[in-house]
Amino acid sequence: LIPSVAIVSIKLINEENQKKFIKGAFSRYIAPDVIDQIMEHPESLELGGENRPITIFFSDVAGFSTLSENLTPPELVALLNEYLSEMTDIIISHGGTIDKYEGDAIMAFYGAPQSYPDHELRACLAAIDMKKRLREMQEHWRQKGQHELFVRMGMNSGEAVVGNMGSRLRMDYTAMGDSVNLASRLEGANKFYSTTAMISEFTYNGASNNIEARKLDKIRVMGKTEAIVIYELLSRKGDLPQKMYDMIELYNHGLELFASRQWKKALKAFQDALKLVPDDGPSLTYIKRCEDFMKKPPSQKWDGVFSLTSK
C-alpha cells in the first residue's frame, strides 16, 4: 500500500509541476486567460470559432520606418522590447488578450476567452493607462538622449468570430470579422486628426459614463458604405485639467457651427480653442476644412461625412 501511495503521489506532483512549467513557459507568449482555458479544456485546442461581442484594440508606432533607419538592429530591438513589454503588461492587467505582434504593432481584444460585460470600458481604461505610461517613457528617453516612440491606437466594439484559426499543426487564438477590420482602420485614421487614441461610437456607447472623450467626426472608411461616428479617447472621467474642458467646450461649439455650414463662425470657435491648447490636432484639422469650404463650399447634398482616402 505504501509504495502504491508513493507512486500515485509522485505522479500527481510531477503532473502539477508539468502544468506549472507549461503555464510559466507559455505565459510569455499567450495571455494567462487563454492558458487557463487550455489547461481546463484541452479539447478546446481544435480549429473553430464562435461569435462573441468583444472590443478590439490596434496600436502602431508612427514613423516606424524612419525610426528603424536611424537605429542599429540591436538598438531597435531593445527599444521595441521595452515598449512592447510595458504596453503588454497594461493590456493584460485589464483582462485583455494579446492576439499578435507585427513588428511594432499590437493587436489585442477584450471579452474573449473570458467574457466581460464591460469589455468596452476595459479597453478604454487600458488605452488611457498606456498613453500615460508612454508619456513617462518618452520623458525617460528624452532625458537619456534616446529616440522616442509616438503611438496611435484604434478601438472598436462589436461581434467577431473568436477562436482557433489556422491548420491542424499550427493555429492562433485570434479574432476575425468586420469589427476587427474597423478597429484597424481607426488606428490609421488618427493621422487625419493628429490624435493618438480613437474609438468608434460602439465603443464609446459602452464606456461613455466612465471616460472623457470628444466627438471627432462622422467618417466613412475605405471599403465601407456606412458612416460611423468617431471619438478621441482622452482620460478617465473627471481627470482632465480645467483648461482642456474649456477648450473642448469651444471645440464642440465649433463642430455645431461647422455642421450647420457656418464656416466663418466655426473657424473663429476653433481658433479660440487653439488659444487654450495651441497644438490641438482636431481644432487644426477643422480650421483647415473651414478655410477650404469658405473658398469652395460643398454641394447642398453634403451630409457632413468625411471619407477616408487611405487606410
GROMACS .gro file of N, CA, C and O in nm, residues 8-73:
model
  264
    8VAL      N    1   0.158   0.707  -0.671
    8VAL     CA    2   0.049   0.797  -0.711
    8VAL      C    3   0.082   0.941  -0.673
    8VAL      O    4   0.060   1.035  -0.751
    9SER      N    5   0.138   0.959  -0.552
    9SER     CA    6   0.172   1.094  -0.506
    9SER      C    7   0.278   1.157  -0.596
    9SER      O    8   0.268   1.274  -0.633
   10ILE      N    9   0.380   1.079  -0.628
   10ILE     CA   10   0.486   1.130  -0.714
   10ILE      C   11   0.431   1.166  -0.852
   10ILE      O   12   0.465   1.270  -0.911
   11LYS      N   13   0.339   1.081  -0.902
   11LYS     CA   14   0.279   1.107  -1.032
   11LYS      C   15   0.200   1.237  -1.032
   11LYS      O   16   0.209   1.318  -1.124
   12LEU      N   17   0.122   1.257  -0.925
   12LEU     CA   18   0.042   1.379  -0.914
   12LEU      C   19   0.132   1.502  -0.904
   12LEU      O   20   0.105   1.606  -0.963
   13ILE      N   21   0.240   1.490  -0.825
   13ILE     CA   22   0.334   1.602  -0.809
   13ILE      C   23   0.399   1.636  -0.943
   13ILE      O   24   0.412   1.752  -0.981
   14ASN      N   25   0.438   1.531  -1.017
   14ASN     CA   26   0.501   1.554  -1.147
   14ASN      C   27   0.405   1.621  -1.245
   14ASN      O   28   0.444   1.710  -1.322
   15GLU      N   29   0.276   1.578  -1.242
   15GLU     CA   30   0.178   1.638  -1.331
   15GLU      C   31   0.156   1.786  -1.296
   15GLU      O   32   0.144   1.871  -1.385
   16GLU      N   33   0.152   1.815  -1.165
   16GLU     CA   34   0.132   1.953  -1.122
   16GLU      C   35   0.252   2.039  -1.160
   16GLU      O   36   0.237   2.153  -1.206
   17ASN      N   37   0.372   1.984  -1.141
   17ASN     CA   38   0.493   2.057  -1.181
   17ASN      C   39   0.497   2.080  -1.331
   17ASN      O   40   0.541   2.186  -1.378
   18GLN      N   41   0.450   1.980  -1.406
   18GLN     CA   42   0.447   1.995  -1.551
   18GLN      C   43   0.351   2.105  -1.593
   18GLN      O   44   0.381   2.186  -1.682
   19LYS      N   45   0.234   2.112  -1.525
   19LYS     CA   46   0.137   2.217  -1.555
   19LYS      C   47   0.195   2.354  -1.526
   19LYS      O   48   0.178   2.448  -1.602
   20LYS      N   49   0.266   2.364  -1.411
   20LYS     CA   50   0.327   2.491  -1.374
   20LYS      C   51   0.433   2.533  -1.475
   20LYS      O   52   0.445   2.649  -1.510
   21PHE      N   53   0.511   2.432  -1.520
   21PHE     CA   54   0.615   2.462  -1.619
   21PHE      C   55   0.554   2.511  -1.750
   21PHE      O   56   0.597   2.612  -1.808
   22ILE      N   57   0.449   2.441  -1.795
   22ILE     CA   58   0.383   2.479  -1.921
   22ILE      C   59   0.325   2.619  -1.910
   22ILE      O   60   0.342   2.703  -1.998
   23LYS      N   61   0.257   2.646  -1.796
   23LYS     CA   62   0.195   2.777  -1.778
   23LYS      C   63   0.299   2.887  -1.772
   23LYS      O   64   0.285   2.994  -1.831
   24GLY      N   65   0.410   2.858  -1.700
   24GLY     CA   66   0.515   2.957  -1.688
   24GLY      C   67   0.583   2.986  -1.821
   24GLY      O   68   0.612   3.100  -1.855
   25ALA      N   69   0.606   2.879  -1.899
   25ALA     CA   70   0.675   2.895  -2.027
   25ALA      C   71   0.588   2.968  -2.128
   25ALA      O   72   0.631   3.062  -2.194
   26PHE      N   73   0.460   2.926  -2.138
   26PHE     CA   74   0.374   2.982  -2.241
   26PHE      C   75   0.313   3.116  -2.203
   26PHE      O   76   0.260   3.186  -2.288
   27SER      N   77   0.321   3.153  -2.074
   27SER     CA   78   0.269   3.284  -2.035
   27SER      C   79   0.349   3.397  -2.097
   27SER      O   80   0.306   3.512  -2.099
   28ARG      N   81   0.469   3.364  -2.147
   28ARG     CA   82   0.549   3.464  -2.217
   28ARG      C   83   0.495   3.491  -2.358
   28ARG      O   84   0.531   3.591  -2.420
   29TYR      N   85   0.413   3.400  -2.406
   29TYR     CA   86   0.365   3.412  -2.543
   29TYR      C   87   0.213   3.427  -2.554
   29TYR      O   88   0.163   3.485  -2.649
   30ILE      N   89   0.141   3.370  -2.455
   30ILE     CA   90  -0.004   3.363  -2.462
   30ILE      C   91  -0.064   3.428  -2.338
   30ILE      O   92  -0.009   3.420  -2.229
   31ALA      N   93  -0.179   3.493  -2.355
   31ALA     CA   94  -0.246   3.556  -2.242
   31ALA      C   95  -0.282   3.452  -2.136
   31ALA      O   96  -0.322   3.341  -2.169
   32PRO      N   97  -0.270   3.485  -2.007
   32PRO     CA   98  -0.300   3.390  -1.899
   32PRO      C   99  -0.438   3.328  -1.909
   32PRO      O  100  -0.455   3.209  -1.879
   33ASP      N  101  -0.541   3.406  -1.950
   33ASP     CA  102  -0.676   3.350  -1.960
   33ASP      C  103  -0.683   3.239  -2.063
   33ASP      O  104  -0.755   3.140  -2.046
   34VAL      N  105  -0.610   3.255  -2.173
   34VAL     CA  106  -0.608   3.152  -2.276
   34VAL      C  107  -0.541   3.025  -2.224
   34VAL      O  108  -0.588   2.914  -2.247
   35ILE      N  109  -0.432   3.043  -2.151
   35ILE     CA  110  -0.361   2.927  -2.094
   35ILE      C  111  -0.451   2.852  -1.997
   35ILE      O  112  -0.459   2.729  -2.001
   36ASP      N  113  -0.520   2.927  -1.910
   36ASP     CA  114  -0.610   2.863  -1.813
   36ASP      C  115  -0.718   2.784  -1.884
   36ASP      O  116  -0.753   2.673  -1.843
   37GLN      N  117  -0.772   2.841  -1.992
   37GLN     CA  118  -0.877   2.772  -2.067
   37GLN      C  119  -0.824   2.643  -2.129
   37GLN      O  120  -0.892   2.540  -2.129
   38ILE      N  121  -0.702   2.650  -2.182
   38ILE     CA  122  -0.643   2.531  -2.243
   38ILE      C  123  -0.617   2.423  -2.138
   38ILE      O  124  -0.643   2.305  -2.162
   39MET      N  125  -0.568   2.463  -2.020
   39MET     CA  126  -0.538   2.366  -1.914
   39MET      C  127  -0.666   2.297  -1.865
   39MET      O  128  -0.667   2.178  -1.835
   40GLU      N  129  -0.776   2.375  -1.856
   40GLU     CA  130  -0.901   2.319  -1.808
   40GLU      C  131  -0.975   2.241  -1.916
   40GLU      O  132  -1.046   2.144  -1.887
   41HIS      N  133  -0.959   2.284  -2.040
   41HIS     CA  134  -1.030   2.220  -2.151
   41HIS      C  135  -0.935   2.194  -2.267
   41HIS      O  136  -0.934   2.268  -2.366
   42PRO      N  137  -0.853   2.090  -2.257
   42PRO     CA  138  -0.758   2.060  -2.366
   42PRO      C  139  -0.827   2.037  -2.499
   42PRO      O  140  -0.768   2.060  -2.605
   43GLU      N  141  -0.954   1.994  -2.494
   43GLU     CA  142  -1.026   1.970  -2.619
   43GLU      C  143  -1.051   2.098  -2.698
   43GLU      O  144  -1.089   2.093  -2.816
   44SER      N  145  -1.030   2.213  -2.630
   44SER     CA  146  -1.051   2.340  -2.700
   44SER      C  147  -0.943   2.367  -2.804
   44SER      O  148  -0.956   2.458  -2.885
   45LEU      N  149  -0.834   2.287  -2.800
   45LEU     CA  150  -0.727   2.304  -2.898
   45LEU      C  151  -0.766   2.241  -3.031
   45LEU      O  152  -0.698   2.154  -3.084
   46GLU      N  153  -0.878   2.282  -3.082
   46GLU     CA  154  -0.925   2.236  -3.211
   46GLU      C  155  -0.961   2.359  -3.294
   46GLU      O  156  -0.994   2.465  -3.241
   47LEU      N  157  -0.954   2.342  -3.424
   47LEU     CA  158  -0.988   2.453  -3.512
   47LEU      C  159  -1.136   2.487  -3.500
   47LEU      O  160  -1.220   2.399  -3.486
   48GLY      N  161  -1.165   2.616  -3.504
   48GLY     CA  162  -1.304   2.659  -3.498
   48GLY      C  163  -1.319   2.786  -3.417
   48GLY      O  164  -1.227   2.826  -3.345
   49GLY      N  165  -1.434   2.851  -3.429
   49GLY     CA  166  -1.456   2.974  -3.355
   49GLY      C  167  -1.604   2.996  -3.330
   49GLY      O  168  -1.689   2.919  -3.374
   50GLU      N  169  -1.633   3.104  -3.257
   50GLU     CA  170  -1.771   3.138  -3.224
   50GLU      C  171  -1.786   3.290  -3.226
   50GLU      O  172  -1.689   3.364  -3.207
   51ASN      N  173  -1.907   3.337  -3.250
   51ASN     CA  174  -1.934   3.480  -3.247
   51ASN      C  175  -1.937   3.529  -3.103
   51ASN      O  176  -2.005   3.470  -3.018
   52ARG      N  177  -1.861   3.635  -3.076
   52ARG     CA  178  -1.857   3.691  -2.942
   52ARG      C  179  -1.858   3.843  -2.951
   52ARG      O  180  -1.795   3.901  -3.041
   53PRO      N  181  -1.926   3.911  -2.857
   53PRO     CA  182  -1.914   4.057  -2.850
   53PRO      C  183  -1.783   4.094  -2.781
   53PRO      O  184  -1.761   4.057  -2.666
   54ILE      N  185  -1.695   4.164  -2.851
   54ILE     CA  186  -1.565   4.199  -2.796
   54ILE      C  187  -1.529   4.342  -2.835
   54ILE      O  188  -1.596   4.402  -2.918
   55THR      N  189  -1.425   4.393  -2.773
   55THR     CA  190  -1.365   4.520  -2.815
   55THR      C  191  -1.225   4.492  -2.865
   55THR      O  192  -1.145   4.429  -2.794
   56ILE      N  193  -1.197   4.537  -2.986
   56ILE     CA  194  -1.068   4.509  -3.049
   56ILE      C  195  -0.980   4.633  -3.042
   56ILE      O  196  -1.027   4.745  -3.061
   57PHE      N  197  -0.853   4.609  -3.014
   57PHE     CA  198  -0.755   4.716  -2.999
   57PHE      C  199  -0.641   4.697  -3.098
   57PHE      O  200  -0.589   4.586  -3.114
   58PHE      N  201  -0.604   4.805  -3.166
   58PHE     CA  202  -0.486   4.807  -3.252
   58PHE      C  203  -0.399   4.926  -3.213
   58PHE      O  204  -0.450   5.034  -3.183
   59SER      N  205  -0.269   4.905  -3.215
   59SER     CA  206  -0.177   5.018  -3.198
   59SER      C  207  -0.061   5.003  -3.295
   59SER      O  208  -0.028   4.892  -3.338
   60ASP      N  209  -0.001   5.117  -3.328
   60ASP     CA  210   0.108   5.117  -3.425
   60ASP      C  211   0.199   5.235  -3.391
   60ASP      O  212   0.152   5.340  -3.345
   61VAL      N  213   0.328   5.218  -3.414
   61VAL     CA  214   0.424   5.326  -3.390
   61VAL      C  215   0.429   5.415  -3.513
   61VAL      O  216   0.453   5.368  -3.623
   62ALA      N  217   0.404   5.544  -3.493
   62ALA     CA  218   0.407   5.639  -3.604
   62ALA      C  219   0.551   5.661  -3.651
   62ALA      O  220   0.642   5.675  -3.569
   63GLY      N  221   0.572   5.662  -3.782
   63GLY     CA  222   0.704   5.686  -3.838
   63GLY      C  223   0.805   5.578  -3.806
   63GLY      O  224   0.925   5.606  -3.793
   64PHE      N  225   0.758   5.454  -3.797
   64PHE     CA  226   0.848   5.345  -3.759
   64PHE      C  227   0.956   5.320  -3.862
   64PHE      O  228   1.071   5.290  -3.827
   65SER      N  229   0.922   5.333  -3.989
   65SER     CA  230   1.022   5.309  -4.095
   65SER      C  231   1.140   5.405  -4.082
   65SER      O  232   1.257   5.365  -4.093
   66THR      N  233   1.109   5.533  -4.058
   66THR     CA  234   1.216   5.632  -4.042
   66THR      C  235   1.298   5.603  -3.918
   66THR      O  236   1.421   5.613  -3.919
   67LEU      N  237   1.229   5.564  -3.811
   67LEU     CA  238   1.298   5.531  -3.686
   67LEU      C  239   1.394   5.415  -3.706
   67LEU      O  240   1.509   5.418  -3.659
   68SER      N  241   1.350   5.312  -3.776
   68SER     CA  242   1.433   5.193  -3.796
   68SER      C  243   1.557   5.223  -3.878
   68SER      O  244   1.660   5.156  -3.865
   69GLU      N  245   1.550   5.326  -3.963
   69GLU     CA  246   1.666   5.364  -4.044
   69GLU      C  247   1.772   5.435  -3.961
   69GLU      O  248   1.890   5.437  -3.998
   70ASN      N  249   1.730   5.495  -3.849
   70ASN     CA  250   1.823   5.573  -3.766
   70ASN      C  251   1.880   5.496  -3.649
   70ASN      O  252   1.958   5.551  -3.571
   71LEU      N  253   1.841   5.370  -3.634
   71LEU     CA  254   1.890   5.288  -3.523
   71LEU      C  255   1.955   5.161  -3.575
   71LEU      O  256   1.917   5.110  -3.681
   72THR      N  257   2.052   5.111  -3.501
   72THR     CA  258   2.110   4.982  -3.535
   72THR      C  259   2.009   4.873  -3.498
   72THR      O  260   1.922   4.897  -3.413
   73PRO      N  261   2.016   4.755  -3.558
   73PRO     CA  262   1.923   4.648  -3.523
   73PRO      C  263   1.916   4.618  -3.373
   73PRO      O  264   1.805   4.606  -3.319
   0.00000   0.00000   0.00000
